[in-house]
Coordinates of C-alpha atoms and ligand atoms in Angstrom, one line a residue:
M1 CA -4.3 28.0 35.7
T2 CA -4.5 24.2 35.5
E3 CA -7.2 22.6 37.6
Q4 CA -5.9 21.0 40.8
P5 CA -6.3 17.1 40.7
E6 CA -7.9 15.3 43.6
S7 CA -5.5 12.4 43.1
I8 CA -2.3 11.7 41.1
V9 CA -4.2 9.0 39.2
R10 CA -6.7 11.5 37.8
R11 CA -5.7 12.6 34.3
S12 CA -5.5 16.4 33.8
R13 CA -7.5 18.2 31.1
P14 CA -5.6 20.6 28.8
P15 CA -5.4 24.1 30.3
G16 CA -7.9 26.5 28.7
S17 CA -6.5 28.5 25.8
T18 CA -8.2 30.9 23.3
S19 CA -5.5 30.1 20.8
R20 CA -5.1 26.6 19.5
P21 CA -2.2 24.4 18.4
V22 CA -1.6 24.3 14.6
T23 CA -0.7 20.6 14.6
S24 CA -3.2 17.8 14.9
A25 CA -3.7 16.4 18.3
L26 CA -2.5 12.9 19.2
Y27 CA -4.8 10.7 21.3
P28 CA -2.9 7.7 22.6
T29 CA -5.8 6.4 24.6
V30 CA -7.1 2.9 24.6
V31 CA -10.5 3.8 25.8
F32 CA -13.0 6.7 26.0
A33 CA -15.1 7.5 29.0
S34 CA -18.9 7.9 28.5
A35 CA -21.3 9.5 31.0
D36 CA -23.5 6.4 31.6
P37 CA -24.7 3.2 29.9
D38 CA -27.5 5.0 28.1
E39 CA -25.0 7.3 26.5
L40 CA -22.7 4.3 25.6
D41 CA -25.7 2.6 24.0
A42 CA -26.4 5.7 22.0
Q43 CA -22.8 5.8 20.8
Y44 CA -22.7 2.1 19.8
E45 CA -26.0 2.5 18.0
G46 CA -24.8 5.7 16.1
R47 CA -27.4 8.0 17.7
L48 CA -24.6 10.0 19.4
A49 CA -21.1 10.6 17.9
G50 CA -18.2 9.3 19.9
F51 CA -15.5 6.8 20.4
T52 CA -15.6 3.9 22.8
Y53 CA -12.5 1.6 22.6
A54 CA -9.5 2.3 20.4
R55 CA -9.6 -1.0 18.5
E56 CA -13.1 0.0 17.4
G57 CA -11.9 3.4 16.2
H58 CA -10.0 6.5 17.5
P59 CA -9.7 10.1 16.4
N60 CA -6.2 9.7 14.8
A61 CA -7.4 6.8 12.6
V62 CA -10.6 8.7 11.6
A63 CA -8.6 11.8 10.7
L64 CA -6.2 9.9 8.6
A65 CA -8.9 7.8 6.9
S66 CA -10.7 11.0 5.9
T67 CA -7.7 12.4 4.1
L68 CA -6.8 9.1 2.5
G69 CA -10.4 8.6 1.4
W70 CA -10.5 12.1 -0.1
L71 CA -7.3 11.5 -2.0
E72 CA -8.8 8.2 -3.4
G73 CA -12.1 9.8 -4.2
A74 CA -13.9 7.4 -1.9
E75 CA -17.5 8.3 -1.0
H76 CA -17.5 6.5 2.3
P77 CA -14.9 6.8 5.1
G78 CA -12.4 4.0 4.6
V79 CA -10.7 2.0 7.3
V80 CA -7.0 2.5 8.4
T81 CA -5.3 -0.7 9.4
G82 CA -2.2 -1.7 11.3
S83 CA -0.3 -2.5 8.0
G84 CA -0.8 -2.9 4.3
M85 CA -1.1 -6.6 4.8
A86 CA -3.8 -5.9 7.5
A87 CA -5.7 -4.0 4.8
V88 CA -5.5 -7.0 2.4
A89 CA -6.5 -9.4 5.2
A90 CA -9.4 -7.2 6.4
T91 CA -10.7 -7.0 2.9
L92 CA -10.6 -10.7 2.1
L93 CA -11.7 -11.8 5.6
G94 CA -14.5 -9.3 5.5
L95 CA -15.8 -10.3 2.1
L96 CA -15.3 -14.0 1.5
E97 CA -17.5 -16.9 2.6
A98 CA -16.1 -20.4 3.0
G99 CA -15.7 -22.1 -0.4
D100 CA -15.3 -18.8 -2.3
H101 CA -12.7 -18.6 -5.0
V102 CA -10.3 -15.6 -5.1
L103 CA -8.4 -14.9 -8.3
G104 CA -5.1 -13.0 -7.7
A105 CA -2.7 -11.4 -10.1
D106 CA 0.4 -13.6 -10.7
Q107 CA 2.5 -10.4 -10.2
L108 CA 1.9 -9.5 -6.5
Y109 CA 3.8 -8.3 -3.5
G110 CA 5.4 -11.5 -1.9
R111 CA 3.2 -11.6 1.2
S112 CA 0.0 -11.1 -0.7
H113 CA 1.2 -13.9 -3.1
R114 CA 1.8 -16.0 0.0
M115 CA -1.6 -15.2 1.5
L116 CA -3.3 -16.4 -1.7
T117 CA -1.1 -19.5 -2.3
D118 CA -0.7 -20.7 1.3
D119 CA -2.9 -19.1 3.9
L120 CA -6.3 -18.7 2.3
P121 CA -6.3 -22.3 1.0
R122 CA -5.4 -23.5 4.5
L123 CA -8.5 -21.7 5.7
G124 CA -10.8 -23.3 3.1
F125 CA -10.9 -20.7 0.4
Q126 CA -10.1 -21.6 -3.2
T127 CA -7.4 -19.4 -4.9
S128 CA -5.6 -19.2 -8.2
L129 CA -3.4 -16.7 -10.1
A130 CA -3.6 -15.2 -13.6
D131 CA -1.9 -12.5 -15.6
P132 CA -3.3 -9.1 -14.8
T133 CA -1.9 -7.6 -18.0
D134 CA -4.1 -9.9 -20.1
V135 CA -7.8 -9.8 -19.5
G136 CA -8.2 -13.0 -21.5
S137 CA -6.1 -14.8 -19.0
I138 CA -8.2 -13.4 -16.1
E139 CA -11.4 -14.4 -17.8
A140 CA -10.2 -17.9 -18.5
A141 CA -9.3 -18.4 -14.8
L142 CA -12.7 -17.3 -13.4
R143 CA -14.8 -20.0 -11.8
P144 CA -18.5 -20.1 -11.0
N145 CA -17.6 -19.4 -7.4
T146 CA -15.1 -16.6 -8.0
R147 CA -16.0 -13.9 -5.5
A148 CA -13.0 -11.5 -5.6
L149 CA -10.1 -10.4 -7.8
L150 CA -7.0 -9.0 -6.3
V151 CA -4.6 -7.0 -8.5
E152 CA -1.9 -4.4 -8.0
T153 CA -2.3 -1.4 -10.4
V154 CA 1.5 -1.5 -11.0
S155 CA 3.0 -4.7 -9.6
N156 CA 5.8 -5.1 -7.0
P157 CA 8.6 -5.4 -8.1
T158 CA 8.5 -5.8 -11.9
L159 CA 6.2 -2.8 -12.5
R160 CA 3.8 -4.6 -14.8
V161 CA 0.7 -2.5 -15.4
A162 CA -2.6 -4.2 -14.9
D163 CA -5.3 -3.9 -17.6
L164 CA -7.5 -2.3 -14.9
D165 CA -10.3 -1.0 -17.2
G166 CA -10.6 -4.4 -18.9
I167 CA -10.6 -6.3 -15.6
A168 CA -13.1 -3.9 -14.1
D169 CA -15.5 -4.4 -17.0
L170 CA -15.2 -8.1 -16.6
A171 CA -15.7 -8.0 -12.8
T172 CA -18.8 -5.8 -13.2
D173 CA -20.2 -8.1 -15.8
R174 CA -19.7 -11.1 -13.6
A175 CA -20.6 -9.4 -10.3
I176 CA -17.2 -10.2 -8.9
L177 CA -15.5 -7.8 -6.4
L178 CA -12.4 -6.1 -7.8
V179 CA -9.9 -5.3 -5.1
V180 CA -7.0 -3.1 -6.3
D181 CA -3.8 -2.5 -4.3
N182 CA -2.7 1.0 -5.4
T183 CA 0.4 1.2 -3.3
F184 CA 2.9 1.7 -6.1
T185 CA 0.8 4.1 -8.1
T186 CA -0.9 6.1 -5.4
P187 CA -3.9 8.4 -6.1
R188 CA -1.4 10.8 -7.6
A189 CA -1.3 8.6 -10.7
I190 CA -4.7 6.8 -10.6
R191 CA -7.8 6.5 -8.4
P192 CA -9.0 2.9 -9.0
L193 CA -12.5 3.5 -7.5
E194 CA -13.1 5.8 -10.5
H195 CA -12.0 2.9 -12.8
G196 CA -14.5 0.4 -11.5
A197 CA -12.6 -1.1 -8.5
D198 CA -14.8 -2.1 -5.6
V199 CA -12.1 -1.7 -3.0
V200 CA -8.8 0.2 -3.1
I201 CA -6.0 -0.8 -0.8
H202 CA -2.8 0.8 0.3
S203 CA 0.3 0.1 2.3
V204 CA 0.3 3.5 3.8
T205 CA 3.7 2.5 5.3
K206 CA 5.2 3.4 1.9
I207 CA 5.1 6.7 0.0
L208 CA 1.8 8.0 1.5
A209 CA 3.4 8.2 5.0
G210 CA 6.8 8.5 3.4
H211 CA 9.3 8.5 6.2
S212 CA 9.6 4.8 7.1
D213 CA 8.5 5.5 10.7
A214 CA 4.9 4.3 10.6
T215 CA 3.5 0.9 9.6
L216 CA -0.1 1.3 8.3
G217 CA -2.6 0.3 5.7
F218 CA -5.9 1.6 4.3
A219 CA -8.9 0.1 2.5
A220 CA -11.8 2.0 1.0
A221 CA -14.8 0.5 -0.7
R222 CA -17.2 2.0 -3.2
D223 CA -20.3 0.4 -1.6
A224 CA -21.3 1.4 2.0
D225 CA -22.2 -2.2 3.0
V226 CA -18.8 -3.6 1.7
Q227 CA -17.0 -0.8 3.6
E228 CA -18.8 -1.8 6.8
R229 CA -17.8 -5.4 6.4
L230 CA -14.2 -4.4 6.0
R231 CA -14.3 -2.2 9.1
E232 CA -16.0 -4.9 11.1
A233 CA -13.3 -7.5 10.0
A234 CA -10.5 -5.1 10.9
V235 CA -12.0 -4.5 14.4
T236 CA -12.8 -8.2 15.1
W237 CA -9.5 -9.6 13.8
G238 CA -7.6 -6.9 15.6
L239 CA -6.1 -5.3 12.4
T240 CA -6.6 -1.7 13.5
P241 CA -3.7 0.8 13.9
S242 CA -2.0 2.7 16.7
P243 CA -2.8 6.4 17.2
F244 CA 0.8 7.4 17.0
D245 CA 1.4 5.8 13.6
C246 CA -1.7 7.5 12.3
W247 CA -0.5 10.8 13.6
L248 CA 2.9 10.3 12.0
A249 CA 1.2 9.3 8.7
E250 CA -1.1 12.3 8.8
R251 CA 2.0 14.6 9.2
G252 CA 3.8 12.7 6.4
L253 CA 0.8 13.1 4.1
H254 CA 1.1 16.9 4.1
T255 CA 4.1 16.6 1.8
F256 CA 3.0 13.5 -0.1
E257 CA 2.3 15.3 -3.4
L258 CA 5.6 17.2 -3.4
R259 CA 7.6 14.1 -2.5
Y260 CA 5.8 12.0 -5.2
D261 CA 6.4 14.6 -7.9
R262 CA 10.0 15.1 -7.1
A263 CA 10.8 11.3 -6.8
E264 CA 8.9 10.6 -10.0
S265 CA 10.8 13.1 -12.1
T266 CA 14.1 11.7 -10.7
A267 CA 12.9 8.1 -11.4
A268 CA 12.3 8.9 -15.1
A269 CA 15.8 10.4 -15.5
L270 CA 17.4 7.6 -13.5
A271 CA 15.7 4.9 -15.6
D272 CA 17.1 6.4 -18.8
A273 CA 20.6 6.8 -17.2
L274 CA 20.6 3.1 -16.1
A275 CA 19.4 1.9 -19.5
A276 CA 22.5 3.5 -21.0
S277 CA 24.8 1.6 -18.6
D278 CA 26.9 -1.4 -19.8
A279 CA 26.3 -3.1 -16.4
V280 CA 22.6 -3.2 -16.8
E281 CA 20.8 -5.9 -18.8
A282 CA 17.3 -4.4 -18.6
V283 CA 15.5 -1.5 -17.0
F284 CA 11.9 -1.7 -15.9
Y285 CA 10.1 1.6 -15.8
P286 CA 6.6 2.1 -17.2
G287 CA 7.4 5.5 -18.6
R288 CA 10.0 4.1 -21.0
A289 CA 9.0 3.0 -24.5
D290 CA 10.8 -0.3 -24.0
H291 CA 8.5 -1.3 -21.1
P292 CA 6.0 -4.1 -22.1
D293 CA 3.1 -2.1 -20.8
H294 CA 4.2 1.4 -21.8
D295 CA 1.1 2.2 -23.9
R296 CA -1.3 1.0 -21.2
A297 CA 0.7 3.0 -18.6
R298 CA 0.4 6.1 -20.7
N299 CA -3.4 5.8 -21.0
L300 CA -4.2 4.5 -17.6
L301 CA -1.8 6.6 -15.5
G302 CA -2.2 9.9 -17.3
G303 CA 1.5 10.4 -17.8
R304 CA 2.4 9.5 -14.2
H305 CA 4.8 6.6 -14.2
G306 CA 5.8 6.3 -10.6
T307 CA 8.7 6.5 -8.3
M308 CA 9.9 2.9 -8.6
V309 CA 12.5 1.6 -11.0
G310 CA 13.6 -2.0 -11.5
M311 CA 16.8 -3.1 -13.2
R312 CA 18.3 -6.5 -14.0
L313 CA 22.1 -6.4 -13.7
K314 CA 24.3 -8.5 -16.0
G315 CA 25.1 -11.2 -13.5
G316 CA 23.7 -12.9 -10.4
R317 CA 23.9 -12.6 -6.6
E318 CA 27.6 -11.7 -6.6
I319 CA 27.1 -8.7 -8.9
A320 CA 24.0 -7.6 -6.9
N321 CA 26.1 -7.8 -3.6
K322 CA 28.9 -5.8 -5.2
F323 CA 26.6 -3.0 -6.5
I324 CA 24.7 -2.7 -3.3
R325 CA 27.8 -2.4 -1.2
A326 CA 29.3 0.1 -3.7
A327 CA 26.1 2.2 -3.6
A328 CA 26.4 2.8 0.2
P329 CA 25.4 5.1 1.9
I330 CA 22.1 4.6 -0.1
P331 CA 20.4 2.2 2.3
F332 CA 19.9 -1.4 1.2
A333 CA 16.5 -1.8 3.0
P334 CA 13.4 -3.8 2.1
T335 CA 10.8 -1.1 2.0
L336 CA 9.9 1.6 -0.4
G337 CA 8.4 5.1 -0.6
D338 CA 10.9 6.6 1.9
V339 CA 12.2 10.2 1.6
S340 CA 15.6 8.6 0.9
T341 CA 16.3 6.4 -2.1
L342 CA 16.4 2.8 -1.1
L343 CA 17.7 -0.3 -2.8
S344 CA 16.1 -3.7 -2.4
H345 CA 16.8 -7.2 -3.7
P346 CA 13.4 -8.9 -4.0
A347 CA 14.9 -12.4 -4.3
S348 CA 16.3 -12.1 -0.8
S349 CA 13.5 -10.0 0.7
S350 CA 9.9 -9.4 -0.4
H351 CA 9.8 -12.5 -2.7
R352 CA 12.2 -14.7 -0.7
R353 CA 9.5 -17.2 0.2
L354 CA 8.6 -17.9 -3.4
S355 CA 10.2 -20.8 -5.1
A356 CA 13.0 -20.0 -7.6
D357 CA 10.7 -21.1 -10.4
D358 CA 7.9 -18.8 -9.2
R359 CA 10.4 -15.9 -9.0
R360 CA 11.7 -16.7 -12.4
A361 CA 8.2 -16.7 -13.9
M362 CA 7.8 -13.2 -12.4
G363 CA 11.1 -12.0 -13.9
I364 CA 12.8 -11.8 -10.6
T365 CA 16.4 -13.0 -10.9
E366 CA 19.3 -12.8 -8.4
G367 CA 20.5 -9.8 -10.4
F368 CA 17.2 -7.9 -10.1
I369 CA 17.4 -4.7 -8.0
R370 CA 14.4 -2.6 -7.1
I371 CA 15.1 1.1 -6.6
S372 CA 12.6 3.2 -4.6
V373 CA 13.6 6.7 -5.6
G374 CA 13.6 9.4 -2.9
I375 CA 13.7 13.1 -2.9
E376 CA 17.4 13.7 -3.0
D377 CA 19.0 16.0 -5.5
P378 CA 19.1 14.0 -8.8
E379 CA 22.4 15.6 -9.8
I380 CA 24.0 13.8 -6.8
L381 CA 21.9 10.6 -6.7
I382 CA 22.1 9.5 -10.4
P383 CA 25.9 9.8 -10.7
S384 CA 26.4 8.0 -7.4
L385 CA 24.2 5.0 -8.6
L386 CA 26.0 5.0 -12.0
G387 CA 29.3 5.1 -10.1
A388 CA 28.3 2.1 -8.0
L389 CA 27.7 0.2 -11.3
G390 CA 31.2 1.1 -12.4
N391 CA 30.2 3.8 -14.9
Ligands
PLP401 N1 1.1 -4.1 -1.1 C1 2.2 -3.8 -1.7 C2 2.2 -3.5 -3.2 C3 3.5 -3.8 -1.0 O1 4.6 -3.4 -1.7 C4 3.5 -4.0 0.4 C5 4.7 -4.0 1.1 O2 5.8 -3.8 0.6 C6 2.3 -4.4 1.0 C7 1.1 -4.4 0.3 C8 2.2 -4.7 2.5 O3 2.4 -3.5 3.2 P1 2.9 -3.5 4.7 O4 4.3 -3.8 4.7 O5 2.5 -2.1 5.2 O6 2.1 -4.6 5.4

């Protein structure tokens, strides 16, 4: 029997049950009630376990952080954030001091690129970009006040593979924090903390959550003090996540490894099929021998080459429009890592705010299409994409 409430504004407690639900609980609460101020003090001071206010932490974020941290081989619990960009922001806001220089990769997700080139300079930080596939270029761009390096293991959208080991050695040598965005590769392919990264970042929105129904990020640091600074920055700047999104992501994660493996094997077959098409000028897939970073990918990623494929069509915007329309019902949608294959056109979406020159320098033309491979039957998917190309 449920307890009788004394008023309709009093929340009920779950009825007693000797059996328990098999799914994780969802806690959509903004706040947690403590017994008295002494108990609250003890919680804030860490003498008693417990949550206080959801922006400071809640059970669904902690549960998700624990699984993500375990996947990434993190020693300390990481922080889940309200988006991938919130994870980038929490990391940089938590670690930088006014006047510090941040060196970013010149191949980065469009918004990260924009944060480095527009927003951080506006706030008084120095920034510049260098080629993450060439450690000499990174070294040449270091300044006496370089405090952090931001690179993507495999870059969005051209799939260049960073020289992570070389950059990590350099960063360690110069006592610079190495921040690695591992969204495209995921811990299925590489765990950057084990390669010398100080912080690993994810857009959990993508293949980790996997169903395009939760917007989340994650950042885990190797050092406990660095981790605490990231967590504090996320809480102070309001970058923390909603319980429901965390709950959805935790559910999505149960199938992450299966989804990744299936999509990756389809991506490899698709890349080869596209390369044989007359309509395609170039295919970008690190698993192919014609990829400029193929050898590094093989060594660094242990044979895992990812679920993303890029291709440059012979032609510009008109040909891109034609292909994308012909490929329907495969969604043309600017995200990645969904259960469904998705097409995107970086020049009009993720990298639209870059100048045409900056895009060209990254290899992003109007005919460049990014394919996020899903878990469909490859026997149906590959012929339908080839058909849309006119093959
Ligand atoms: N990092 C990479 C590599 C991305 O591709 C994205 C988004 O596409 C982000 C970060 C930002 O993630 P979110 O959209 O969850 O803010």
